[in-house]
XYZ file of C-alpha atoms in Angstrom:
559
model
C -13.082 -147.609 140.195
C -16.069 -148.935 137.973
C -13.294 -150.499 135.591
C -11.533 -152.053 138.559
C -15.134 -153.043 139.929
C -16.048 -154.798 136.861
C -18.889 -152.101 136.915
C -20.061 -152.738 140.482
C -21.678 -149.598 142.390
C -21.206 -151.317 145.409
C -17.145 -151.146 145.212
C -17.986 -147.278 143.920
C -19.797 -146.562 146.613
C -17.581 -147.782 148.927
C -14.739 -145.833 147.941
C -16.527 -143.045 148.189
C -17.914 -143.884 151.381
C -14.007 -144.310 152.613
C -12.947 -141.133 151.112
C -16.016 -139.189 152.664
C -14.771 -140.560 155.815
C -10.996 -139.615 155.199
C -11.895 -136.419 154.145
C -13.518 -135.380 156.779
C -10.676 -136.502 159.452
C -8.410 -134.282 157.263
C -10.572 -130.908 157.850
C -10.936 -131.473 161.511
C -7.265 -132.255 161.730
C -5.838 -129.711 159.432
C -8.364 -126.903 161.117
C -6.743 -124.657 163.483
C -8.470 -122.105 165.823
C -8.892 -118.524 163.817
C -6.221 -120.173 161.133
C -9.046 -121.905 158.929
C -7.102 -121.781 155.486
C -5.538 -125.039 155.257
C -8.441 -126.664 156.042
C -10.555 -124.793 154.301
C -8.535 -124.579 150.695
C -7.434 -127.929 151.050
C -8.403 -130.359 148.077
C -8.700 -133.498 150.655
C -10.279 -131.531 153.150
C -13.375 -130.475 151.461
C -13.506 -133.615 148.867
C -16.089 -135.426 150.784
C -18.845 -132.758 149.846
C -17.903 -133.522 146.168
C -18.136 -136.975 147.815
C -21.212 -137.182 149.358
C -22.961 -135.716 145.680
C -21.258 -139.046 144.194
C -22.657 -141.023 146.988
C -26.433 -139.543 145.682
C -25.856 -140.079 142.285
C -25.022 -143.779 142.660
C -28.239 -143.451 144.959
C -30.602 -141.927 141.905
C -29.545 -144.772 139.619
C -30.259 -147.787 141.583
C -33.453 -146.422 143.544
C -36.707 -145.533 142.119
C -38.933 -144.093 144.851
C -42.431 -144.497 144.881
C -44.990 -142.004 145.346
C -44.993 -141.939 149.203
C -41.316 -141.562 149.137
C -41.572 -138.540 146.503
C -44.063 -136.719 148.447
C -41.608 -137.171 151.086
C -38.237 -135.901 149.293
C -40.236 -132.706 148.265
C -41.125 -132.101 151.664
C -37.571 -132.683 153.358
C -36.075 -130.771 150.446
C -38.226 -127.729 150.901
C -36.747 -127.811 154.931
C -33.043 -128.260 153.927
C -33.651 -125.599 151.581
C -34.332 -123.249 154.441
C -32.211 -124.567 156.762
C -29.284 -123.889 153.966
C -30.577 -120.683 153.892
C -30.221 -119.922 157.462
C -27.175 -121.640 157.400
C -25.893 -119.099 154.699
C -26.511 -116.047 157.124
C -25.079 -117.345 160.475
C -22.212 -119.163 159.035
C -18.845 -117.840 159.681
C -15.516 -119.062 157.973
C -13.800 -119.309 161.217
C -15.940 -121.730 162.806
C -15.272 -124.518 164.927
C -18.805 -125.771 163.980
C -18.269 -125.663 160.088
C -14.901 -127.890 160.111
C -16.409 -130.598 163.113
C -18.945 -131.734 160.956
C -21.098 -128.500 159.731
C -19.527 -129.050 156.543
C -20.754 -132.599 156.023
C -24.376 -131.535 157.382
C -24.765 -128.842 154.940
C -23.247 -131.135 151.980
C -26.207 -133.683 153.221
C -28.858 -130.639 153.467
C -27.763 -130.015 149.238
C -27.836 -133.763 148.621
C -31.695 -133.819 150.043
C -32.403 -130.701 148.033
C -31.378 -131.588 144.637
C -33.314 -135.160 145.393
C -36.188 -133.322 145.964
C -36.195 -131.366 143.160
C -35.888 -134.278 141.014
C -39.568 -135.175 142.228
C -42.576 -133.141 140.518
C -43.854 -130.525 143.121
C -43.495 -126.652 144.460
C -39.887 -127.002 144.812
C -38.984 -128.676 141.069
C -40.767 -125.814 139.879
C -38.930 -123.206 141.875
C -35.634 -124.286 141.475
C -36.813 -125.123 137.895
C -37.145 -121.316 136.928
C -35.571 -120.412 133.333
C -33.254 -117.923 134.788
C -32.105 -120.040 138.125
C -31.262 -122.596 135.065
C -29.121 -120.309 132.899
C -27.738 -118.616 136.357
C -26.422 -122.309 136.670
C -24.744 -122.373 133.340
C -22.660 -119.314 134.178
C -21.738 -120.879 137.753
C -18.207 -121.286 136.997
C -17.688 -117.718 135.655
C -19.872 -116.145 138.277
C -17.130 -117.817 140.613
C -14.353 -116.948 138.587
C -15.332 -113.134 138.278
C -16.650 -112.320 141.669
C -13.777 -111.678 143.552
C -11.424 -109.531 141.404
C -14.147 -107.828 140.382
C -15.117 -107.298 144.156
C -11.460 -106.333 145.107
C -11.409 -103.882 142.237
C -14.759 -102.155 142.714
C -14.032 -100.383 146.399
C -15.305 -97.163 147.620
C -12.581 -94.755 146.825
C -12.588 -96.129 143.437
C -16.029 -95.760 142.068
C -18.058 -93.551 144.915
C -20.462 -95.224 145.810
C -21.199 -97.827 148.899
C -23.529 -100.445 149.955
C -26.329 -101.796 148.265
C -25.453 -99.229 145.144
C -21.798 -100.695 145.401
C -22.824 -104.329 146.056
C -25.831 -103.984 142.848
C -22.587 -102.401 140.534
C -20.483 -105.607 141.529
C -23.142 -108.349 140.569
C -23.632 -106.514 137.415
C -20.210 -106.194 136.083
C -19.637 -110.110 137.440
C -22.659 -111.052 135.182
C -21.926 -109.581 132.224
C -18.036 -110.580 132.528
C -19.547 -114.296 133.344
C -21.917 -114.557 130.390
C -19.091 -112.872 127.545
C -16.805 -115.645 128.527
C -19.438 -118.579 128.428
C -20.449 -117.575 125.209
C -17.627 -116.020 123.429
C -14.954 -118.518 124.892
C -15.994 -121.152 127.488
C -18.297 -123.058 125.084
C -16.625 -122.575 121.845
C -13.384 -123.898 122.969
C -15.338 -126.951 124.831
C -17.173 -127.690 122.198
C -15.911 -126.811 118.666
C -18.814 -124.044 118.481
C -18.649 -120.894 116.617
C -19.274 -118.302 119.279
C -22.506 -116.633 119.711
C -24.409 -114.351 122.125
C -26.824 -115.597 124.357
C -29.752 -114.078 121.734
C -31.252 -116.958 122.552
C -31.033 -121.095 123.657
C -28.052 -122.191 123.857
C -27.664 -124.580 120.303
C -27.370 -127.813 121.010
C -24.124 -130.090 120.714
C -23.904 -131.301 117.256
C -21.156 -133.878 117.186
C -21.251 -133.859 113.380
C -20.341 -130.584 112.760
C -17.266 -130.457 115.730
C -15.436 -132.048 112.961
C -15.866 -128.890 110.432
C -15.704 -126.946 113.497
C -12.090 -128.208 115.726
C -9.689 -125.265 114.490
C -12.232 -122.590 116.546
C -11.074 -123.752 119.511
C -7.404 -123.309 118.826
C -8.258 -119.848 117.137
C -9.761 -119.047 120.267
C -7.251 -120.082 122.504
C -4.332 -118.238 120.952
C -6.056 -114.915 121.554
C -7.783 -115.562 125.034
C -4.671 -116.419 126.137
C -3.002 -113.409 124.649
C -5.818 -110.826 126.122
C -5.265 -112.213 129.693
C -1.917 -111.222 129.104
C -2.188 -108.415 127.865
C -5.316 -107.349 130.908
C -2.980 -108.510 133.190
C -0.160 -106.110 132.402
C -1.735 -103.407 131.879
C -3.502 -103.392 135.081
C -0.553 -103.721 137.285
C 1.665 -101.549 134.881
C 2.295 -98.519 137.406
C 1.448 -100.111 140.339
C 3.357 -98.684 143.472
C 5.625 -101.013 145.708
C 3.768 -102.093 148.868
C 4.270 -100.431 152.118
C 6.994 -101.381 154.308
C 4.296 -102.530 157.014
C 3.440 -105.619 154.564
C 6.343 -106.562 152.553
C 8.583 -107.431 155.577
C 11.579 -109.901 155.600
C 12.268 -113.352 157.213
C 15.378 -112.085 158.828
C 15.678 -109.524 161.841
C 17.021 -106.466 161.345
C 19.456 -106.670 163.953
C 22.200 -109.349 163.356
C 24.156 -110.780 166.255
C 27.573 -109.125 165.564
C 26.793 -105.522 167.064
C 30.209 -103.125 167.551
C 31.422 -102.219 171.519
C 29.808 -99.440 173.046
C 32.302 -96.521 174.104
C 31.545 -97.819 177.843
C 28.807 -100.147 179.155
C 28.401 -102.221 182.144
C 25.121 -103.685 181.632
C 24.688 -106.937 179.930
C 21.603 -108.872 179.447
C 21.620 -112.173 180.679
C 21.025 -113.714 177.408
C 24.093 -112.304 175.422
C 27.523 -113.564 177.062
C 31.221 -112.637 175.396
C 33.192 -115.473 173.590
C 36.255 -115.311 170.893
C 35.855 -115.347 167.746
C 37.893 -115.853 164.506
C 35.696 -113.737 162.789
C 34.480 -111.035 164.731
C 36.283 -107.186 163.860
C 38.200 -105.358 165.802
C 36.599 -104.031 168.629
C 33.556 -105.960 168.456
C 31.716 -108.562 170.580
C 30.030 -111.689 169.346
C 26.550 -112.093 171.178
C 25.591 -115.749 171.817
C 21.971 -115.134 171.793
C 20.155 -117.880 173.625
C 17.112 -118.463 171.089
C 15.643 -120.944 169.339
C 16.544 -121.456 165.800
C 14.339 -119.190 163.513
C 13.125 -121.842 160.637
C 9.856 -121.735 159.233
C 8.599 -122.017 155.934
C 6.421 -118.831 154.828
C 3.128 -118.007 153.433
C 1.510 -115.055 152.215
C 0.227 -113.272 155.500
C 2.390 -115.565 157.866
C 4.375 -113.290 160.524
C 7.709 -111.411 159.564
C 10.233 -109.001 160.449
C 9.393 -105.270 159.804
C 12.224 -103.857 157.204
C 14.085 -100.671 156.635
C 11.470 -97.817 155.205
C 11.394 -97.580 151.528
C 13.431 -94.210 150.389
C 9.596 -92.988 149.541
C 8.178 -93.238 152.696
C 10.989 -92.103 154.860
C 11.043 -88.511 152.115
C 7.125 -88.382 152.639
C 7.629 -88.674 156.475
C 10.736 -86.090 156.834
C 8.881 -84.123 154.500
C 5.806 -83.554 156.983
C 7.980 -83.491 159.985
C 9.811 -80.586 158.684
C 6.542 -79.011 157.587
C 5.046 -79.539 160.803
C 8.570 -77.986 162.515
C 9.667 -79.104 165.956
C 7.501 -79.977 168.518
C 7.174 -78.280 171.638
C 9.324 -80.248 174.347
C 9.526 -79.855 178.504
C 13.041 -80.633 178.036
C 16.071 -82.000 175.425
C 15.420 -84.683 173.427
C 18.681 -84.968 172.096
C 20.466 -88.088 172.108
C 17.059 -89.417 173.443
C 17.262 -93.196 172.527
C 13.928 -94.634 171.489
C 13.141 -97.946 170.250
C 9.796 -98.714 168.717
C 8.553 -102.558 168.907
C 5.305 -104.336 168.507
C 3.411 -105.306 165.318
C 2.950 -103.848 161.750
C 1.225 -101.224 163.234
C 4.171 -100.283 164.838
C 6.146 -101.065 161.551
C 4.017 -97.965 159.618
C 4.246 -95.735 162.675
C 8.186 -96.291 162.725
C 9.304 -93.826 159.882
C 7.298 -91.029 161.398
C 8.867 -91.288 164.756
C 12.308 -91.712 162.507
C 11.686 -88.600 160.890
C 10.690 -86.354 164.214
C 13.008 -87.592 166.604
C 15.352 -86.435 163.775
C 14.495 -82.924 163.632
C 15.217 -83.287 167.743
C 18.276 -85.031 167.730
C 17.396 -88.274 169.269
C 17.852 -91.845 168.124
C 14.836 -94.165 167.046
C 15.053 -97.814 165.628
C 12.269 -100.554 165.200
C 12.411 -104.047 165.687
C 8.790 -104.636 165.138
C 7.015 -108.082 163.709
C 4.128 -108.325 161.684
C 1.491 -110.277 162.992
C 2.630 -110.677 166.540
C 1.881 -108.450 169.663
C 4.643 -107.200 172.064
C 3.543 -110.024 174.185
C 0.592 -112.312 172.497
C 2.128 -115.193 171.699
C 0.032 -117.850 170.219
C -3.662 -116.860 169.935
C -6.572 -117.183 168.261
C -10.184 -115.972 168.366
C -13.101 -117.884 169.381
C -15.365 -114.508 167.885
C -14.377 -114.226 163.961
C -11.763 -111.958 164.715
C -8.733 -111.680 162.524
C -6.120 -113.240 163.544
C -2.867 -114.165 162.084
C -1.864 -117.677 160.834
C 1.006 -119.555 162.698
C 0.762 -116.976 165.484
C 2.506 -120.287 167.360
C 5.505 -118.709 165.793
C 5.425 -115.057 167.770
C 7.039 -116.095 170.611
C 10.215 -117.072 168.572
C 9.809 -114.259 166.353
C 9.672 -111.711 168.772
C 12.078 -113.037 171.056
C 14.649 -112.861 167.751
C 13.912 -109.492 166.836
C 13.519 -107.760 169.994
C 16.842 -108.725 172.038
C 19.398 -107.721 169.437
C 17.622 -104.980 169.186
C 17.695 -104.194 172.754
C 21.451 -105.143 172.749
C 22.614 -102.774 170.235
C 20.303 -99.633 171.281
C 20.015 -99.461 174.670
C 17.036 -97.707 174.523
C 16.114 -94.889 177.259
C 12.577 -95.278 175.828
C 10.442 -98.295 174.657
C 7.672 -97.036 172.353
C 4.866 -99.948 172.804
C 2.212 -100.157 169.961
C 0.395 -103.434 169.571
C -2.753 -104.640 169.189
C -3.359 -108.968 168.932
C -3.109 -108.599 173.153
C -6.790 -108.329 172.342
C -7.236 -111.856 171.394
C -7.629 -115.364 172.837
C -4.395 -116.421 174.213
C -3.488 -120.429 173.426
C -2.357 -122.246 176.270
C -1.549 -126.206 175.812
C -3.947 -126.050 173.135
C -6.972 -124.693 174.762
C -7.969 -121.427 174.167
C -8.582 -118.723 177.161
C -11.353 -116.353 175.919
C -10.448 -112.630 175.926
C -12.530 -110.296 178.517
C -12.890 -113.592 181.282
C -10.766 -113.620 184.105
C -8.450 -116.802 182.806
C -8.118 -115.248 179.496
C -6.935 -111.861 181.199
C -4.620 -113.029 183.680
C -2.612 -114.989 181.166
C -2.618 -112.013 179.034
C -1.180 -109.650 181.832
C 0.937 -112.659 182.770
C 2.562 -112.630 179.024
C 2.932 -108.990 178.976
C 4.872 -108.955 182.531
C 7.397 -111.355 180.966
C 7.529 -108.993 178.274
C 7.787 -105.824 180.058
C 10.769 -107.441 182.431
C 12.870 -108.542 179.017
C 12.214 -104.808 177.279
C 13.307 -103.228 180.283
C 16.420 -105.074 180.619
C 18.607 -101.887 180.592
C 16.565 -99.585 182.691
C 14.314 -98.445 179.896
C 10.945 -96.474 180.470
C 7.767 -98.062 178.715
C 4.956 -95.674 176.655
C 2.235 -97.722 175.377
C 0.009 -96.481 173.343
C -3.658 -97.262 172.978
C -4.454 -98.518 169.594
C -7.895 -97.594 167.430
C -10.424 -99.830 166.284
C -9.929 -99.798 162.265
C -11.202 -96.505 160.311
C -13.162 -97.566 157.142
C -11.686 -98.924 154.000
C -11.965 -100.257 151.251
C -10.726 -103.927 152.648
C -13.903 -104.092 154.729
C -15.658 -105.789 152.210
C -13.920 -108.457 150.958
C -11.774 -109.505 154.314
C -14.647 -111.425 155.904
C -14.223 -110.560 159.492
C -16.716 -110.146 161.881
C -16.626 -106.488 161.906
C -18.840 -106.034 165.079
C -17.125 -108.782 166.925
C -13.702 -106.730 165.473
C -14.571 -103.510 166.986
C -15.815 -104.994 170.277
C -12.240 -106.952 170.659
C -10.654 -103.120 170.684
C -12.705 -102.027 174.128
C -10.922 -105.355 175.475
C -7.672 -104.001 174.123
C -8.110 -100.758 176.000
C -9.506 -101.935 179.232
C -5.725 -104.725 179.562
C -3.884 -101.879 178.348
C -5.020 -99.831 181.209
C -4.481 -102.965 183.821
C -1.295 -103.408 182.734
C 0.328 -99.467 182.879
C -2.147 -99.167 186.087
C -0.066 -102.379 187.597
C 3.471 -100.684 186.454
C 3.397 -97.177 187.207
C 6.628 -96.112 187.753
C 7.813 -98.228 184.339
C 4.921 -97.949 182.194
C 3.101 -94.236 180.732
C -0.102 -94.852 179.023
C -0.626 -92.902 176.259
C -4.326 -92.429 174.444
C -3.033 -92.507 171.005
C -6.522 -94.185 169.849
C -8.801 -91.386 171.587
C -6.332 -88.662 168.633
C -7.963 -90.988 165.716
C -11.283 -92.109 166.963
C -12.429 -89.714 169.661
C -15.975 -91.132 170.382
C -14.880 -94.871 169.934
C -16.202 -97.167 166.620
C -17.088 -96.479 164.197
C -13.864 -94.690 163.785
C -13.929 -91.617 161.329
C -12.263 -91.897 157.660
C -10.603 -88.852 158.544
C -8.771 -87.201 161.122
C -8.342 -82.959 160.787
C -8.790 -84.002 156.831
C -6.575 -86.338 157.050
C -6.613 -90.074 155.897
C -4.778 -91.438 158.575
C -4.807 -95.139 157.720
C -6.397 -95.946 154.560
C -6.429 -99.940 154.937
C -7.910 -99.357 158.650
C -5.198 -100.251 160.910
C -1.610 -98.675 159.549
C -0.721 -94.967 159.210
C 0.563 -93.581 156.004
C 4.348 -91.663 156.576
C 2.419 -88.248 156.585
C -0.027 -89.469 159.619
C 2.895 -91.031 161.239
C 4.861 -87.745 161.311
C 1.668 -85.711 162.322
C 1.383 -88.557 165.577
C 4.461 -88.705 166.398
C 4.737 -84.583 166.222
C 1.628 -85.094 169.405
C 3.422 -87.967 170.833
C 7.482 -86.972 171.162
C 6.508 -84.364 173.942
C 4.807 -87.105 176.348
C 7.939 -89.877 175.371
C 10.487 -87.181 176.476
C 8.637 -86.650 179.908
C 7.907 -90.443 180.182
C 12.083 -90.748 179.813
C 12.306 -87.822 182.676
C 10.323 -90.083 185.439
């Protein structure tokens, strides 16, 4: 831009002025409610702060301020310095406030900092302490290192918690921080030998970078090679994820399902046609949905897939170790279908594996990141919610009516837990726990229970837990208080809802088995880890649950 300019600030600071301004239309536009990544990752979202510095430094070098003005700057920049402060402990990554203009205030309160501690006073000399200085030097690395440092060091992994855990973290990111600077960062960017910090960093000698160019590619060669090399050794071993988070974009039950024996019910949104195709005795289902066509993300909602071989062995394993639970009556030939969320999805191959040893049917049809009946939320609280929820409604739709179609289900095993949040409607949200944010909740979960029960099936629900502790807790910034509260709300529609239904729905207190006296939840359960990320049961739990829960879905089928 200065070329362009001919060297005029004026055209410089006008472009930046214009891209401060675009900038900030892109955050508030690309924000959505509890779905902050887009505009929070975004490069032209969050340019303007970058921006705005510009915008100061074209400031610096065409104003000189006089003394009145520097007693001034020192002033305001000691009050943005605590207001940045406070700003820093009752910020939250979710809010509104941040992406309407709190990130453009804070960029402004950093701006009036750094031009006060250009002026001689009590905050040049605080921010102008040695190690503050050389903490700056190592900013990059500190913000490289942090977070895989903080996702490796978790409680089960080193024993300790807290402020021992948190003191262990900054240590190991400091020392990781200052070996790169030193050994890699500045040798490669300057043509340095490297050196340990023993001492001031040496200053950049342009004559001897010409004796000293071939460090830099001796120094590449190998850094790269040792990332390599950290990287596979690190994941060498690693276990496949669990089925409840490496789901499929596809649902599990495909529109060509075979004739039943003899059936005269048919849901109204599957209708007989010929086909070309179809096999011999077989129908082709002309399911009335919308076309399922989204582009995925990492953490975006999807289909819950077939158990892995290891988790269905570990959950037949228990269930035969456990033996056969004590029933009222048969459970064989007992159709049960399990659908809600990935909770449901880690629960499913323990209900598998003990409906098994009773001779009756299960299958899942279960979507990650979408309640039986949420549809699109969000959370006004810094809750977690999933991005696109807007998609659940098409999701769910598409994975629970084949299902439905093809199984016939005598039972409907309900487990799902984003009911608790704020339900979107034209936009707006309805806040959990008020009246308007409950009724359209209940509302969605009517429509739901009407569809599930198409064929005449009965309804358990289950209550679902707050989240046990683990080692995600850390590092998954939610608003843990806030989190557990949202749980209670949970509970108290769940209640509403089987207290409206009671003939159709059983309520079942599935969350009272693995946190008795409410949050915080225990780790364990009977010395057992039930759920080791917080929310979704290993195969072993999920056969000990089900073993407690098969007896009350057999007399829930007998009403």
């Amino acid at each position: 831009v200065m070329r362009v300019g001919r060297g005029s600030l004026r055209v410089l600071a006008a472009v930046c002025g214009l891209g401060i301004v675009a900038s900030i239309a892109a955050m508030a536009i690309t924000y959505g409610p509890g779905d902050p990544l887009r505009a929070y990752y975004g490069t032209d979202a969050r340019i303007h702060t970058i921006l705005i510095g510009a915008l100061l430094a074209i400031l610096l070098v065409t104003w000189v301020p006089g003394a009145a003005a520097k007693r001034r700057l020192v002033i305001a920049g000691a009050i943005a310095f605590v207001v940045m402060m406070y700003a820093w402990s009752v910020a939250t990554g979710t809010s509104a406030r941040y992406y309407h203009g709190g990130s453009v205030a804070y960029a402004v309160l950093v701006c009036v900092v750094i031009a006060g501690a250009l002026q001689p006073g009590v905050l040049r000399t605080a921010l102008g302490f040695g190690p503050l200085i050389w903490i700056g030097r190592l900013s990059y690395g500190l913000y490289l290192f942090h977070w895989p440092i903080i996702v490796w060091l978790v409680p089960s992994r080193v024993h300790v918690s807290g402020l021992a855990l948190n003191g262990l973290r900054l240590a190991l990111t400091f020392v990781a921080a200052t070996l790169s600077f030193y050994l890699i960062e500045v040798p490669i960017r300057q043509g340095r030998r490297p050196s340990l910090p023993w001492g001031p960093v040496q200053p950049f000698d342009r004559k001897a970078r010409s004796s000293q160019r071939d460090v830099a590619r001796w120094l590449a060669l190998p850094a790269v090679g040792v990332t390599l090399a950290v990287v596979l050794v690190s994941s060498s071993g690693a276990t496949a994820a669990p089925n409840y988070v490496s789901g499929t974009q596809t649902p599990v039950f495909s529109a060509l399902i075979p004739a039943p024996a003899s059936s005269t019910k048919t849901p109204a949104s599957a209708s007989n046609s010929p086909s070309s195709t179809r096999a011999p005795g077989s129908r082709t289902l002309e399911l009335t949905l919308p076309p399922i066509k989204f582009i995925w993300a990492l953490g975006d909602p999807l289909f819950c897939g077939t158990p892995r071989p290891s988790e269905t062995k570990e959950a037949v394993d228990e269930a035969r170790k456990l033996g056969r639970p004590a029933l009222s009556g048969s459970a064989h030939g007992l159709s049960i279908l399990v659908l809600g969320d990935s909770t449901a999805c880690s629960f499913f191959p323990g209900v598998k594996a003990v409906g098994d040893e009773v001779g009756a049917s299960t299958a899942q049809a279960a979507v990650f990141g979408c309640g039986m009946a949420s549809g699109n939320v969000t959370s006004t609280r810094g809750e977690q919610v999933t991005p696109h929820s807007n998609r659940c409604p098409t999701l769910v739709e598409g994975a629970q009516v084949p299902a439905l179609i093809a199984v016939k289900p005598d039972v409907v095993l309900w487990m799902s837990l984003w009911e608790k949040s704020d339900p979107v409607v034209n936009g707006k949200p309805l806040v959990s726990g008020t009246p308007a944010g409950d009724a359209e909740m209940l509302r969605r979960m009517n429509a739901t229970l009407t569809r599930v029960t198409t064929f005449g099936a009965k309804v358990v629900l289950v209550t679902v837990a707050a989240p046990a502790p683990n080692d995600a807790e850390t590092t998954n910034n939610v608003n843990k208080k806030a989190d557990d509260a949202s749980y209670a709300r949970l509970d108290s529609i769940d209640r509403e809802f089987a207290a409206l239904h009671p003939g159709q729905v059983t309520l079942v207190d599935l969350a009272h088995q693995l946190c008795p006296n409410g949050p915080p939840c225990p780790e364990t359960v009977d010395g057992l880890r039930m759920r080791p990320d917080g929310r979704h049961f290993t195969p072993t739990a999920a056969a000990v649950q089900a073993e407690w829960l098969l007896p009350q879905i057999v007399a829930a089928a007998k009403k």
